[in-house]
Every structure is written in structure tokens, then in C-alpha cells.
Coordinates of C-alpha atoms in Angstrom, one line a residue:
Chain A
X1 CA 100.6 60.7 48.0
X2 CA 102.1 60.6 51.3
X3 CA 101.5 59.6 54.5
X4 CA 101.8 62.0 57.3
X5 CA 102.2 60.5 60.9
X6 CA 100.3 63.1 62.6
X7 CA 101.8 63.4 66.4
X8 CA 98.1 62.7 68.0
X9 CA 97.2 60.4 65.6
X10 CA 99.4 58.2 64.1
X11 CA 99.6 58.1 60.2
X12 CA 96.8 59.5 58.0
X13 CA 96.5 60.7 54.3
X14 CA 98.6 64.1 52.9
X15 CA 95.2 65.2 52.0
X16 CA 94.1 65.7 55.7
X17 CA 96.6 68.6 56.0
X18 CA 97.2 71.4 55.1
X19 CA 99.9 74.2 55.1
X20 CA 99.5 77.3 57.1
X21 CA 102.9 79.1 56.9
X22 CA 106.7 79.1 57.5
X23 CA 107.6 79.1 61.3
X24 CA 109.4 82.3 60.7
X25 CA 107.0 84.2 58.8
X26 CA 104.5 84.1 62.1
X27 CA 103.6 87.7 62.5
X28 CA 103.2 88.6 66.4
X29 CA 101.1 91.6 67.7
X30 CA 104.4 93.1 69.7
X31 CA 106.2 93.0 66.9
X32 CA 108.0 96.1 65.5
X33 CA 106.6 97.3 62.5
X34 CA 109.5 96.5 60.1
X35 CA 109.9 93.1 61.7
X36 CA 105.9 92.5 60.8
X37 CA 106.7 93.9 57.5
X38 CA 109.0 91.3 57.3
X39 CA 107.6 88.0 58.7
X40 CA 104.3 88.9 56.5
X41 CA 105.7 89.6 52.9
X42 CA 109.2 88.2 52.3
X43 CA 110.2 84.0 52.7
X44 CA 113.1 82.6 52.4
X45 CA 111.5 80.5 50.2
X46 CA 114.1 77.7 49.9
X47 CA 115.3 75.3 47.1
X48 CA 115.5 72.5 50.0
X49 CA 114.7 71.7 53.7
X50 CA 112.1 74.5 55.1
X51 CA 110.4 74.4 59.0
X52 CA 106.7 74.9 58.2
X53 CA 104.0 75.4 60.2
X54 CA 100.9 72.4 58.6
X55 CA 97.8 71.6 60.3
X56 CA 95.7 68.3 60.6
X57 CA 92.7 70.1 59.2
X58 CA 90.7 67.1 58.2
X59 CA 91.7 64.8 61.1
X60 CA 92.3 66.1 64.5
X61 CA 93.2 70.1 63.6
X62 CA 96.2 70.7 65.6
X63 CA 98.8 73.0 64.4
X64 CA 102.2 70.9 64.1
X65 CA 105.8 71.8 62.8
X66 CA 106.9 69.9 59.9
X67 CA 110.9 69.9 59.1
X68 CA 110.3 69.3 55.1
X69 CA 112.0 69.1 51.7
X70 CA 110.9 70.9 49.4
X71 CA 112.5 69.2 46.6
X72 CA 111.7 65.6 47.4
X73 CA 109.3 66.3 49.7
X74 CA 110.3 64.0 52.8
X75 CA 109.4 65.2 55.8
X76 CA 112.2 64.4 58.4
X77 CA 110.9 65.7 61.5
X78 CA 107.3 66.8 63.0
X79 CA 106.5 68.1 66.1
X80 CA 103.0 69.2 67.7
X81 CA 102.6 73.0 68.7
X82 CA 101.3 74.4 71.4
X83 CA 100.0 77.7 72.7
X84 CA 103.3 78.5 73.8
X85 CA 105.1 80.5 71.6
X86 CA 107.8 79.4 68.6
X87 CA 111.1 79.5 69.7
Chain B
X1 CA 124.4 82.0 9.3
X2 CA 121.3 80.5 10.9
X3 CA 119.3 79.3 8.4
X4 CA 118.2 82.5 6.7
X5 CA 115.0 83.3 6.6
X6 CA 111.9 81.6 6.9
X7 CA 109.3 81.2 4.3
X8 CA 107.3 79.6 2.2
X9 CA 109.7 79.8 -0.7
X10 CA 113.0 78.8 1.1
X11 CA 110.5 76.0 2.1
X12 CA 110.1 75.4 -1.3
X13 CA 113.1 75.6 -2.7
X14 CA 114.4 73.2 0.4
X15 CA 112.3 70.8 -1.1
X16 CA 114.8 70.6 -4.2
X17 CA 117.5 69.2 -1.7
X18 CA 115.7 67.0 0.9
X19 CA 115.4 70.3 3.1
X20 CA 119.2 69.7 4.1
X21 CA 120.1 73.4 4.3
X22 CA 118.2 74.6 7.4
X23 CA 121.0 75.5 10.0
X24 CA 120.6 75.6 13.8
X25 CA 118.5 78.0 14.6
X26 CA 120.8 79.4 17.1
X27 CA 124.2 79.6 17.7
X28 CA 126.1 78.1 21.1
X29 CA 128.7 80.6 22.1
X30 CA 131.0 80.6 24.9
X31 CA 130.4 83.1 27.3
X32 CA 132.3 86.4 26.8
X33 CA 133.9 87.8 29.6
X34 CA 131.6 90.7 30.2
X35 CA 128.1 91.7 29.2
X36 CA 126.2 95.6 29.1
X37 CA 123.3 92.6 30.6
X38 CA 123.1 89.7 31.9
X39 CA 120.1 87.8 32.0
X40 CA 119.5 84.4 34.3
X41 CA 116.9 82.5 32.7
X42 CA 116.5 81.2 28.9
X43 CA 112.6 80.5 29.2
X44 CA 110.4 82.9 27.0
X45 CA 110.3 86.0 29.5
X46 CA 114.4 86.0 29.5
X47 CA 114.4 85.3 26.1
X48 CA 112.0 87.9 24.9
X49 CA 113.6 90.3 27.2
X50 CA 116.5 89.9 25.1
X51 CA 114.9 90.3 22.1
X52 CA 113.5 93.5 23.0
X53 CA 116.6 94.8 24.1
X54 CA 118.5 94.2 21.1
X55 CA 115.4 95.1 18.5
X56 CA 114.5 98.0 20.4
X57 CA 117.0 99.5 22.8
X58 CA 119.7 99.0 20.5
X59 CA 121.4 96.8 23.4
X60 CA 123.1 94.4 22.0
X61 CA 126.0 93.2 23.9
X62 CA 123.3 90.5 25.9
X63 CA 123.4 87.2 27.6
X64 CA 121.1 84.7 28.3
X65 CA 122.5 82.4 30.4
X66 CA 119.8 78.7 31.3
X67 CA 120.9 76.3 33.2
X68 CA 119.4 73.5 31.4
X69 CA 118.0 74.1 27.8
X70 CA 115.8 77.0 26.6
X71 CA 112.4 76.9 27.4
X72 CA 113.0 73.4 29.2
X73 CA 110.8 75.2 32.5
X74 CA 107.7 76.7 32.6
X75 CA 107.3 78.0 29.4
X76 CA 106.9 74.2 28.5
X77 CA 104.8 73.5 31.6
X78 CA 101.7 75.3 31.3
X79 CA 98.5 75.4 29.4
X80 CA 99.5 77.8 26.9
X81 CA 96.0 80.0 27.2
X82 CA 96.6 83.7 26.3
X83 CA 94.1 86.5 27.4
X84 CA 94.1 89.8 29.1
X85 CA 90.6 89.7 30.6
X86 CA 92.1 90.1 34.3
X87 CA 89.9 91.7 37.3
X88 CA 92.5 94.5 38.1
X89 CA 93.2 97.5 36.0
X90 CA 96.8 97.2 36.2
X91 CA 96.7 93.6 35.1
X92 CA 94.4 94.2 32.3
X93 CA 96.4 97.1 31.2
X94 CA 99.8 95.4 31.4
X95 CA 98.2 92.1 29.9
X96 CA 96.7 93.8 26.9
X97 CA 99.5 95.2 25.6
X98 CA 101.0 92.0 26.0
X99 CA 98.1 90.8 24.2
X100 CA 98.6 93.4 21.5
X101 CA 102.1 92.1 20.9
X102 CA 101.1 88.5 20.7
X103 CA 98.9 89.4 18.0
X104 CA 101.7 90.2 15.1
X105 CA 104.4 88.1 17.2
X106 CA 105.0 85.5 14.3
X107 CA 105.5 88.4 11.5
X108 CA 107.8 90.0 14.2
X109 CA 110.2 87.0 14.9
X110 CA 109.5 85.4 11.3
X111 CA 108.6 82.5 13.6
X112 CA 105.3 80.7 13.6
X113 CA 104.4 81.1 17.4
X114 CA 100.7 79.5 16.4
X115 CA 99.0 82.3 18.1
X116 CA 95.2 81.1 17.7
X117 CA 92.8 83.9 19.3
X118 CA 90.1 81.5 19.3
X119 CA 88.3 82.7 21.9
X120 CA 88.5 82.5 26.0
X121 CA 85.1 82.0 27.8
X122 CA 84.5 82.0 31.7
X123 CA 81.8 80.1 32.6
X124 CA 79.6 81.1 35.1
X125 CA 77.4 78.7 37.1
X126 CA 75.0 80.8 39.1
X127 CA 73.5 84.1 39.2
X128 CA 75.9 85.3 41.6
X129 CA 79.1 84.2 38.8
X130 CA 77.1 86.2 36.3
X131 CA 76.2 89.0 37.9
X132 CA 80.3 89.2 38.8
X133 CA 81.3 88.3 35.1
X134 CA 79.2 91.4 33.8
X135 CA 80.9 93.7 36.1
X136 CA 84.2 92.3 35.1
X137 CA 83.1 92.4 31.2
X138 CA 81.9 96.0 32.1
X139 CA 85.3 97.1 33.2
X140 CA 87.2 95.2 30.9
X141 CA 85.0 97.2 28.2
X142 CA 85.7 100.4 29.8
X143 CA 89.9 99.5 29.4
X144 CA 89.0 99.1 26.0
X145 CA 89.0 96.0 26.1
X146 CA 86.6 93.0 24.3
X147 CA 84.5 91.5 26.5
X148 CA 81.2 89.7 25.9
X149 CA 78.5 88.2 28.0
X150 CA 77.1 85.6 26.2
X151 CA 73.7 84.2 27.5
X152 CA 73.4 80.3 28.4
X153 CA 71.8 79.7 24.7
X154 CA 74.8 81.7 23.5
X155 CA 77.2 79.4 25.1
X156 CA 75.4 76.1 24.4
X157 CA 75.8 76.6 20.5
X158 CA 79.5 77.7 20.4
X159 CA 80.5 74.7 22.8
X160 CA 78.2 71.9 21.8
X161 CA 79.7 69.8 24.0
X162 CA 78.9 71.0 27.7
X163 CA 76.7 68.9 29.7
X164 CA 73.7 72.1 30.1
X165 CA 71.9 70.1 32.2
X166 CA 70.3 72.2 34.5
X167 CA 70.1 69.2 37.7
X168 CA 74.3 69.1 37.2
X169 CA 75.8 70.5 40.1
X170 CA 77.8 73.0 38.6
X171 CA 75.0 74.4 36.0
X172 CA 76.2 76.6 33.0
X173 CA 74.1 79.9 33.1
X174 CA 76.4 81.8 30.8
X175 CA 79.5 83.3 30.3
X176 CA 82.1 85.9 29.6
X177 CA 83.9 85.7 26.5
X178 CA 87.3 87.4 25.5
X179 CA 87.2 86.7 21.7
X180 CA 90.9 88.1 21.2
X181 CA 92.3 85.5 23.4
X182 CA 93.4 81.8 22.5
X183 CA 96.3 79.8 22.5
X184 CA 99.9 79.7 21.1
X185 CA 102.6 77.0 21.0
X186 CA 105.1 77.1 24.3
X187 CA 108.0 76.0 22.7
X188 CA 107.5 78.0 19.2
X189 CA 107.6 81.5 21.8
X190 CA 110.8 80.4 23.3
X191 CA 112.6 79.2 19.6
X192 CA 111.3 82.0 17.6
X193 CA 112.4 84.5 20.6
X194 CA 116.0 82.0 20.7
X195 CA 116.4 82.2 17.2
X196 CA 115.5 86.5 17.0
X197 CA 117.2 87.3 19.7
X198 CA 120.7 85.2 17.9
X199 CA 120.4 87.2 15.2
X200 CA 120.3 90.5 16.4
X201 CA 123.6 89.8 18.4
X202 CA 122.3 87.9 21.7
X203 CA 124.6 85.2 23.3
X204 CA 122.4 82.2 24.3
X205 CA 124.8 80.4 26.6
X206 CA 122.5 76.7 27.7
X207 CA 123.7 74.6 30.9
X208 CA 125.7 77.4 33.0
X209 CA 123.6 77.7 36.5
X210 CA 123.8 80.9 37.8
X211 CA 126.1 80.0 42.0
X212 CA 126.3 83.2 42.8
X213 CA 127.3 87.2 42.0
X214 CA 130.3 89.1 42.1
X215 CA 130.1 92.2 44.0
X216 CA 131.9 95.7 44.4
X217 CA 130.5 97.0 47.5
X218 CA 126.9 96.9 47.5
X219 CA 126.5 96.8 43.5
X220 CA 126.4 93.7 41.4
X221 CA 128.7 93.5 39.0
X222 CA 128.4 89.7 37.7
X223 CA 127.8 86.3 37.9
X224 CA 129.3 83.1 38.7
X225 CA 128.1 80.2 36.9
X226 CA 129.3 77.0 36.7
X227 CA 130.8 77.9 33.4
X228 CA 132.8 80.7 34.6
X229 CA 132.2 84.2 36.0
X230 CA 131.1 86.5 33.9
X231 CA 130.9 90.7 34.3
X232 CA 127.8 92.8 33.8
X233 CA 127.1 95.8 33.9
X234 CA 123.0 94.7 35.0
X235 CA 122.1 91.4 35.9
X236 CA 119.0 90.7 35.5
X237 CA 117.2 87.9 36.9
X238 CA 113.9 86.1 35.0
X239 CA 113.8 82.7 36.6
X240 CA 109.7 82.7 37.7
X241 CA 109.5 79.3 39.7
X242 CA 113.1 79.4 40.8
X243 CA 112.8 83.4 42.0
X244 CA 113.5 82.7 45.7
X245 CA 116.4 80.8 45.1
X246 CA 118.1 82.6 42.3
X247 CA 117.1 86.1 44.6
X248 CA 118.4 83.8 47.8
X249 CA 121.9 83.7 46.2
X250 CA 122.0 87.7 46.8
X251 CA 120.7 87.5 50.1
X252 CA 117.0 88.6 49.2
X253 CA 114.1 87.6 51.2
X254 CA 111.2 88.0 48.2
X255 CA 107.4 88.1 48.9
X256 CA 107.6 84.6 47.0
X257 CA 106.9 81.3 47.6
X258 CA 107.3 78.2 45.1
X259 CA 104.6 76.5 44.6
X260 CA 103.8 73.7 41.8
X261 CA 100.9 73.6 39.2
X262 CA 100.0 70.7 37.0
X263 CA 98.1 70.0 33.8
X264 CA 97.8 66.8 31.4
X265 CA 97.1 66.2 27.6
X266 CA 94.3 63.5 25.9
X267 CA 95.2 61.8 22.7
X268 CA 95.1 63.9 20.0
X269 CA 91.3 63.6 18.4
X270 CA 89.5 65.6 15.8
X271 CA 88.6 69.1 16.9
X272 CA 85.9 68.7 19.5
X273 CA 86.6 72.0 21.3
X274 CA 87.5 75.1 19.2
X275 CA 87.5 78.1 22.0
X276 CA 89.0 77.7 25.9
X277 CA 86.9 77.2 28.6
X278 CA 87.6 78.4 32.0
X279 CA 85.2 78.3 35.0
X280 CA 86.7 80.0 38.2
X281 CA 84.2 78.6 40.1
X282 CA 85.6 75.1 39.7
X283 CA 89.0 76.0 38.8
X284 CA 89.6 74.6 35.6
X285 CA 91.0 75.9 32.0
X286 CA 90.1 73.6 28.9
X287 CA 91.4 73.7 25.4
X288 CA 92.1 72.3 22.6
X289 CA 95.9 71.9 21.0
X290 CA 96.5 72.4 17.3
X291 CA 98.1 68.9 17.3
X292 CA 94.2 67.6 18.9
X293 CA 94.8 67.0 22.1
X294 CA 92.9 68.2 25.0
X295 CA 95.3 70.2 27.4
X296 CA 93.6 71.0 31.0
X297 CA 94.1 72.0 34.2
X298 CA 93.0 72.6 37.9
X299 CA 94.5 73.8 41.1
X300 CA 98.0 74.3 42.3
X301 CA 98.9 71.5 45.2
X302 CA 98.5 74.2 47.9
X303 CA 101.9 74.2 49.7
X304 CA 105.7 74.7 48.9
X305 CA 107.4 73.3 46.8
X306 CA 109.7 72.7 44.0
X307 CA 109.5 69.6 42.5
X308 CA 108.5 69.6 38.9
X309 CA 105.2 66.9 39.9
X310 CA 102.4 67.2 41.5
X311 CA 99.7 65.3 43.6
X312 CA 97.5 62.2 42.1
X313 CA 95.0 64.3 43.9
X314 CA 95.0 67.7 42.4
X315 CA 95.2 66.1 38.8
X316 CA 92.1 63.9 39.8
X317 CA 90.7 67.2 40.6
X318 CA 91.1 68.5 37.5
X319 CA 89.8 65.8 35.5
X320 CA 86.5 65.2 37.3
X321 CA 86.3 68.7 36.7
X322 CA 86.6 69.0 33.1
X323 CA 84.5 65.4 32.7
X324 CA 81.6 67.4 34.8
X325 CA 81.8 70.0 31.9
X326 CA 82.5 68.4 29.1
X327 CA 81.2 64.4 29.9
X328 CA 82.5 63.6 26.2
X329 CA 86.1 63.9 27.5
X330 CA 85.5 60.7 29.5
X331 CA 86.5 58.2 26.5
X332 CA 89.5 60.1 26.2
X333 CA 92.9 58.5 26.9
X334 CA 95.0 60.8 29.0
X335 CA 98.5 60.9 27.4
X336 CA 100.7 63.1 29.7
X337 CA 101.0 65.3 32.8
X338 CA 104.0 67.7 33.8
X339 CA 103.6 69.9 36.5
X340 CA 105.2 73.4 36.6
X341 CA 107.1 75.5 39.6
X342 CA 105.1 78.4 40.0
X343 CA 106.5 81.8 41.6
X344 CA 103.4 82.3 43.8
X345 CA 103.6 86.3 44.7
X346 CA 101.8 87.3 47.8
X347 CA 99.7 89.7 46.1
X348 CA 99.2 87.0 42.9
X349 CA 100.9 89.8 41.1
X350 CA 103.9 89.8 39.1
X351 CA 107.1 92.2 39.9
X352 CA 108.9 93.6 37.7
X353 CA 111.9 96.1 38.5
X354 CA 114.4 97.0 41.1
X355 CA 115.9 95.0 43.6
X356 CA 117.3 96.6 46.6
X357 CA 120.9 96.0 45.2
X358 CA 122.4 98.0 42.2
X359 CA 123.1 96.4 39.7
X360 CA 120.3 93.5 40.3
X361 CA 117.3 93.4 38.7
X362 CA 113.9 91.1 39.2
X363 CA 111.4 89.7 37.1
X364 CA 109.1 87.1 38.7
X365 CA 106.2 86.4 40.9
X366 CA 103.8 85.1 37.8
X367 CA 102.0 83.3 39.5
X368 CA 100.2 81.2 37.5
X369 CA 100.0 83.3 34.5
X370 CA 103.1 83.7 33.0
X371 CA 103.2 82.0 29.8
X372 CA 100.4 84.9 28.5
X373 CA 102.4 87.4 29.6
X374 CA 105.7 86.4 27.5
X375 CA 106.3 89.0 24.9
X376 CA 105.0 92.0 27.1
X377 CA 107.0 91.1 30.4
X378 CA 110.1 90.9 28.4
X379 CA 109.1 94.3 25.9
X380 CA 108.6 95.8 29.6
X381 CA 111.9 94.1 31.4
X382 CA 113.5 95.3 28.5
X383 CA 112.3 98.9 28.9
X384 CA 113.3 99.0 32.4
X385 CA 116.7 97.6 32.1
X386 CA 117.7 100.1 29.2
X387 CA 115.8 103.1 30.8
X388 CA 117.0 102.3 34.7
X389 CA 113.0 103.4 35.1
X390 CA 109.8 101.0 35.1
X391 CA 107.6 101.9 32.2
X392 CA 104.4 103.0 33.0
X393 CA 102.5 99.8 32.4
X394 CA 105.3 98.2 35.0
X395 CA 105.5 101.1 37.8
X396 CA 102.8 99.6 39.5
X397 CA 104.7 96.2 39.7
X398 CA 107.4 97.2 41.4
X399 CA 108.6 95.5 44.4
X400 CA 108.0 98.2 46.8
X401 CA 104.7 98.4 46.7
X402 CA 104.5 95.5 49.7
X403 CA 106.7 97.6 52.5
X404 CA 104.5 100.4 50.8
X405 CA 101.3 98.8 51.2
X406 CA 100.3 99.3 47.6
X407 CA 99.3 95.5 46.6
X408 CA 97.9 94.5 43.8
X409 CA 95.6 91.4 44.9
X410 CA 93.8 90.0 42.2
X411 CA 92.1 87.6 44.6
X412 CA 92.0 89.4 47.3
X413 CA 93.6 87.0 50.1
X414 CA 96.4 88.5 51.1
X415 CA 100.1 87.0 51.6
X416 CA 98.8 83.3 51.1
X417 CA 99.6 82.0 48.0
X418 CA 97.7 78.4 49.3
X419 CA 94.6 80.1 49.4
X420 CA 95.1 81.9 45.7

């Protein structure tokens, strides 16, 4: 079991969270239908570090950015997110 | 020679000399320079896809190439529970014949794959899981396929052992029974197919991982592997779990993502449970090995990843779930858990088919339900690879049918394998 330090507040359980998506498979309403097609059904899916998007769900419920292995499962970065869009 | 055949007699007659003549079961040949296929991926869908394209295809000049031993992945990381009793005509039709293979498989590879159709019941706790097992039993009846309601008075006798209390919170009111389905042994489907597949002419080549493919233009025309490249006409990747990565090597983006599933094993007791139980309500698949001990399961962990162990969590999970059902299990020791990489589709589907590239062929996207699948993905891999068209029981699992909008969503929630 891990502990996640959550950026609003500080660290809490793994089972708190929970995983939405990968930041590039968010599927915006301008974008072109083969790009939807896209970000919806196919992942990179990779055999090591992934940006995913996780959320606080049992604790706070803000949407964060977690920089994770998918292997070891170390997560070396997180970052909140905002309303702003992902770059 | 391999060990000739088995029997009862060569058994016998072993006896005489200490049961010194049995031979390796299969041979461990350097990779030839070229194959008419190459398949990545010596668990029991690779390996049965081999079979059936030497045994019935006539295609002999085959390679399995694993990059650790045979069978050493998920096809000895699951729960072993075989059944076709699936909520989606495709499914069930795809999973029956399966089914119908698994039936005669130990006379087929003269291997004892301990196929045990002892039964597999869904519980159902309430009147609304009863009213949607009899519509599932319904269809599954009109796919010709067994299916039998069984009343909670039905149930209580054939598993003695459920708590039938009616102030539990999950309350058993009944259940759907697929009589035909059971178990088998995991590693006994990956030898016997091994061991077939040998003899008919099929090169089993063990640690060589697949880096990369050789390419002429757009069309694949080999592999490079960490024990030397090797030409093909069709390579044919069968690497469920490990899909995205193998597919990643080619530059594929699949609807994929890798998720891990666990289960764990009691000490091996008398036989306390003879059929499986499964309640989808709760999650959670219980049965009972040959050897005695109880094998269950629960939930996947819910996000990404590739590491062959799970949560603490999701294995507590699964036990207080199968205590809750069966309380007896409680004064069982727990002996061992593994946890299994699962190649979580996005429509909980399997594909089976074309790739975008020539040459390059996928099998994958399981799920969690591979293992019951084994003989029949690989008779229909097979099929596919020989024929360069899906048979009809695959068609409908091809990977076009996302871009194409032709899913087939057994649970209905769309491209998020966490929710599955």
C-alpha cells in the first residue's frame, strides 16, 4: 500500500484515489473526429513511466496529474489540475 | 523422440525401470532463420495456436518464441474456471466452441489437461440478480447452450456450505448454473499444447524477448529478439497482459490497457467445495483444486499497471468476500497469492485479427477471461493466420470494430477498463 501525498492535503492512503485516465486520452468537445477516435480507444499503454490523470476521490476530490511507474509503481511527480486545460 | 506416448501401459511398463525412460517433453531448438509464422508468446493461447496450425492447417514450419518459460504468465496466474455462460451472443458463441474443444482436449493432445466440468453457478442475492440470471439462462438456452436456474433450496443442497442466512448482507436467493463448465489445470494446457505442438514439427524457442520487427516497407517481415532476428512470413503476436508493449514495439496505439488481477490458494483440505461459485454481485469466483486447495478471487486493482502483484487491499477484498459465502473458509490457512497482468480491452472484449500492418497479426485484449478461452482462441488465431480471413466465430473480434463503432461491451461501461 502506498502513500500518496495528495497536493491539498499532504499524504493519505492509495485507497483514497483513484484513476480516471491517461492525460492524453482526454477527449475534448472541439476535437476532430479522428483525433476523438483516438484519445478514446487506443493508449499507449506503457511498460514503464505513464502521466495519468488520478483523483482524491475519498479525501478532498480534486483531479491531480500523477507522473507514475507502471512497473514499480513509484510515483515521481504529482501536480494538482485545474480548470485550465492540459497542456 | 519425446517420450512416446502416454498411457497407462508405457506407465506400466515404466514401472519395470524406475520410470527412467520418460524424455523431455519438448525439444529446445535454436531458432531457424526463417518461419511461414512466427508467434510471440509461449503461454497456452500461443501455444495452442500452434498446435492448431500444424494439426489442422497443415502449417508446420512454426515458432513460438517466450521470453521467459512456457506458460510462466498468465496461463499460471489465474483461477483456472472454464465456462461459456457470457451475457453477449458473440462471447457465448465464441466461448462455447471453446468449451466444446475443452471437452475432448486431453484425448486430443494425449495430455491430461484435468478438465473437470463440475459445474459453474452464479449466485444471485436479490430479486433483481435473479430476475437478470433468468434472462441470461434464457438466452444462453436459446444459443443452445446449458443453463439452469436453480431455486435457493436447489443451491443450498449442492453447496452445503453457504452461509443461507437470510439477515447476511449479501443473501443467496438462487442461482444460475452452467453444468458443462469447471476447471482444468493451467500448467497441464500449456505442456500438453508444448509437448503436441513439438511433435507435429513446432519450434518452441524459451527466453528470446521479442525488441523489435524487421520491416520491408510497411509489411512485417520478422522479428528481432534477443536471440537473433528471425524472418516470417506472419508474425503473430499472443502476449495478453503484455499487448501494448509487444504492439508498442510496431508503433501501435491499441484500445488496451494493462491492468493486474490477483487470486490466492488455502491449504489443500478434503473436498469441501465440488462445483465453482461465482457471485457478480460481489465479485468473487470460488473453487476447489484437484490437489484440495481453495483457489479464489476478487477484483482487478483498478488502475495501470504491470507488475505481477497486487494490493493487500483487493486480496482482503476477496477474502472477506468468499468468508461472507462460505464462513467455513475462515479456519483455512491461506498458502499463496500471484497476481496476473491483465490486457483490459475497452470494450472487455477480446481481438482477434489484423493489425493495421501486413504482416502483423493480434491476439489479445482478454481481459480477465483468458485462461477459458485457451484452446478456442488459438483453434481461431490459427484459422485466421492460415486463411488471411477471421473465422466466423472471430469476425466480430476484430479490431476495427472500435474506429467502426461496433463494440462488444459485455459490461456495458465503455473505454474504462477501471470500472469493468
Amino acid at each position: 500500500m502506498l502513500l500518496i501525498a495528495c497536493p491539498h492535503c499532504g499524504p493519505r492512503a492509495q485507497e483514497e484515489f483513484s484513476y480516471e485516465r491517461t492525460t492524453d486520452s482526454v477527449v475534448t468537445t472541439e476535437a476532430a473526429p479522428d483525433a476523438a477516435m483516438t484519445a478514446l480507444f487506443t493508449r499507449e499503454n506503457p511498460r514503464g513511466v505513464a502521466e495519468e490523470i488520478w483523483r482524491h476521490t475519498y479525501g478532498c476530490r480534486g483531479w491531480m496529474v500523477f507522473r507514475r511507474d507502471r512497473i514499480s509503481h513509484a510515483i515521481s511527480d504529482i501536480r494538482p489540475l485545474g480548470p485550465e486545460p492540459l497542456a | 523422440m519425446s517420450g512416446g506416448r502416454y498411457s497407462a501401459l508405457a506407465l506400466l511398463r515404466g514401472a519395470l525401470g524406475g520410470q527412467q525412460h520418460w524424455g523431455r517433453a519438448w525439444r529446445s531448438p535454436e531458432p531457424a532463420p526463417s518461419y511461414d509464422v512466427v508467434i510471440i508468446g509461449g503461454g497456452g493461447h500461443g501455444l495452442a495456436t500452434a498446435y492448431y496450425l500444424a494439426k489442422v492447417h497443415g502449417i508446420r514450419r512454426v515458432a513460438v518464441v517466450e521470453r521467459s518459460w512456457i506458460g510462466g504468465g498468465n496461463t499460471g496466474r489465474n483461477t483456472t474456471i472454464v465456462r461459456s455462460n457470457y451475457r453477449q451472443p458473440q462471447l457465448q458463441r465464441m466461448l462455447d466452441h471453446s468449451l466444446k474443444l475443452w471437452e475432448s482436449l486431453s484425448d486430443e493432445l494425449n495430455y491430461n489437461v484435468m478438465f473437470s466440468p463440475r459445474g459453474a453457478l452464479f449466485l444471485g442475492h436479490s430479486d433483481a440478480d435473479m430476475t437478470r440470471l433468468a434472462e441470461r439462462g434464457d438466452a444462453l438456452v436459446a444459443q443452445g447452450i446449458d443453463a439452469e436456474l436453480m431455486d435457493r433450496a436447489a443451491v443450498a443442497k449442492l453447496i452445503p456450505l453457504l452461509d443461507m442466512s437470510p439477515d447476511v448482507h449479501w443473501p443467496v436467493q438462487g442461482g444460475l448454473m452452467q453444468w458443462r463448465g469447471g476447471t482444468a489445470r493451467h500448467d497441464a494446457v500449456a505442456w500438453g499444447f508444448a509437448r503436441a505442438a513439438d511433435r507435429l514439427g513446432v519450434d518452441i524457442i524459451e527466453n528470446c524477448e521479442v525488441t523489435g520487427y524487421v520491416r520491408d516497407g510497411e509489411r512485417v517481415t520478422g522479428v528481432t529478439t534477443t536471440r537473433g532476428t528471425i524472418a516470417a512470413s506472419k508474425v503473430a503476436i499472443c502476449v495478453a497482459g503484455n499487448s501494448g508493449h509487444v504492439a508498442g514495439l510496431a508503433g501501435l496505439r491499441l484500445p488496451i490497457e494493462s491492468h493486474t488481477l490477483q487470486a490466492y490458494v488455502t491449504e489443500a483440505v478434503k473436498p469441501m467445495i465440488d462445483t465453482v461459485i461465482m457471485s457478480q454481485s460481489l465479485h468473487c469466483y470460488i473453487s476447489q483444486s484437484d490437489k484440495g486447495g481453495i483457489v479464489a478471487g476478487g477484483d482487478p486493482d483498478f488502475f495501470p499497471s504491470y507488475a505481477q502483484r497486487g494490493q493487500p487491499l483487493r486480496l482482503e477484498d476477496a477474502i472477506a468476500q468468499a468468508l461472507a459465502l462460505v464462513p467455513a473458509l475462515s479456519r483455512l490457512r491461506m498458502v499463496r497469492c500471484w497476481a496476473g497482468v491483465t490486457d483490459m480491452s475497452f470494450d472487455g472484449s477480446p481481438i482477434i485479427g489484423d493489425t493495421p500492418m501486413d504482416g502483423l497479426y493480434l491476439n489479445g485484449g482478454w481481459c480477465y477471461g483468458g485462461f477459458k478461452a485457451t484452446p478456442g482462441s488459438g483453434w481461431l488465431y490459427a484459422h485466421h493466420l492460415a486463411t488471411g480471413k477471421p473465422h466466423d466465430l472471430a469476425a466480430p473480434f476484430d479490431l476495427a470494430r472500435f474506429a467502426e463503432g461496433r463494440t462488444i461491451d459485455e459490461a456495458g461501461v465503455g473505454p474504462m477498463p477501471q470500472h469493468r
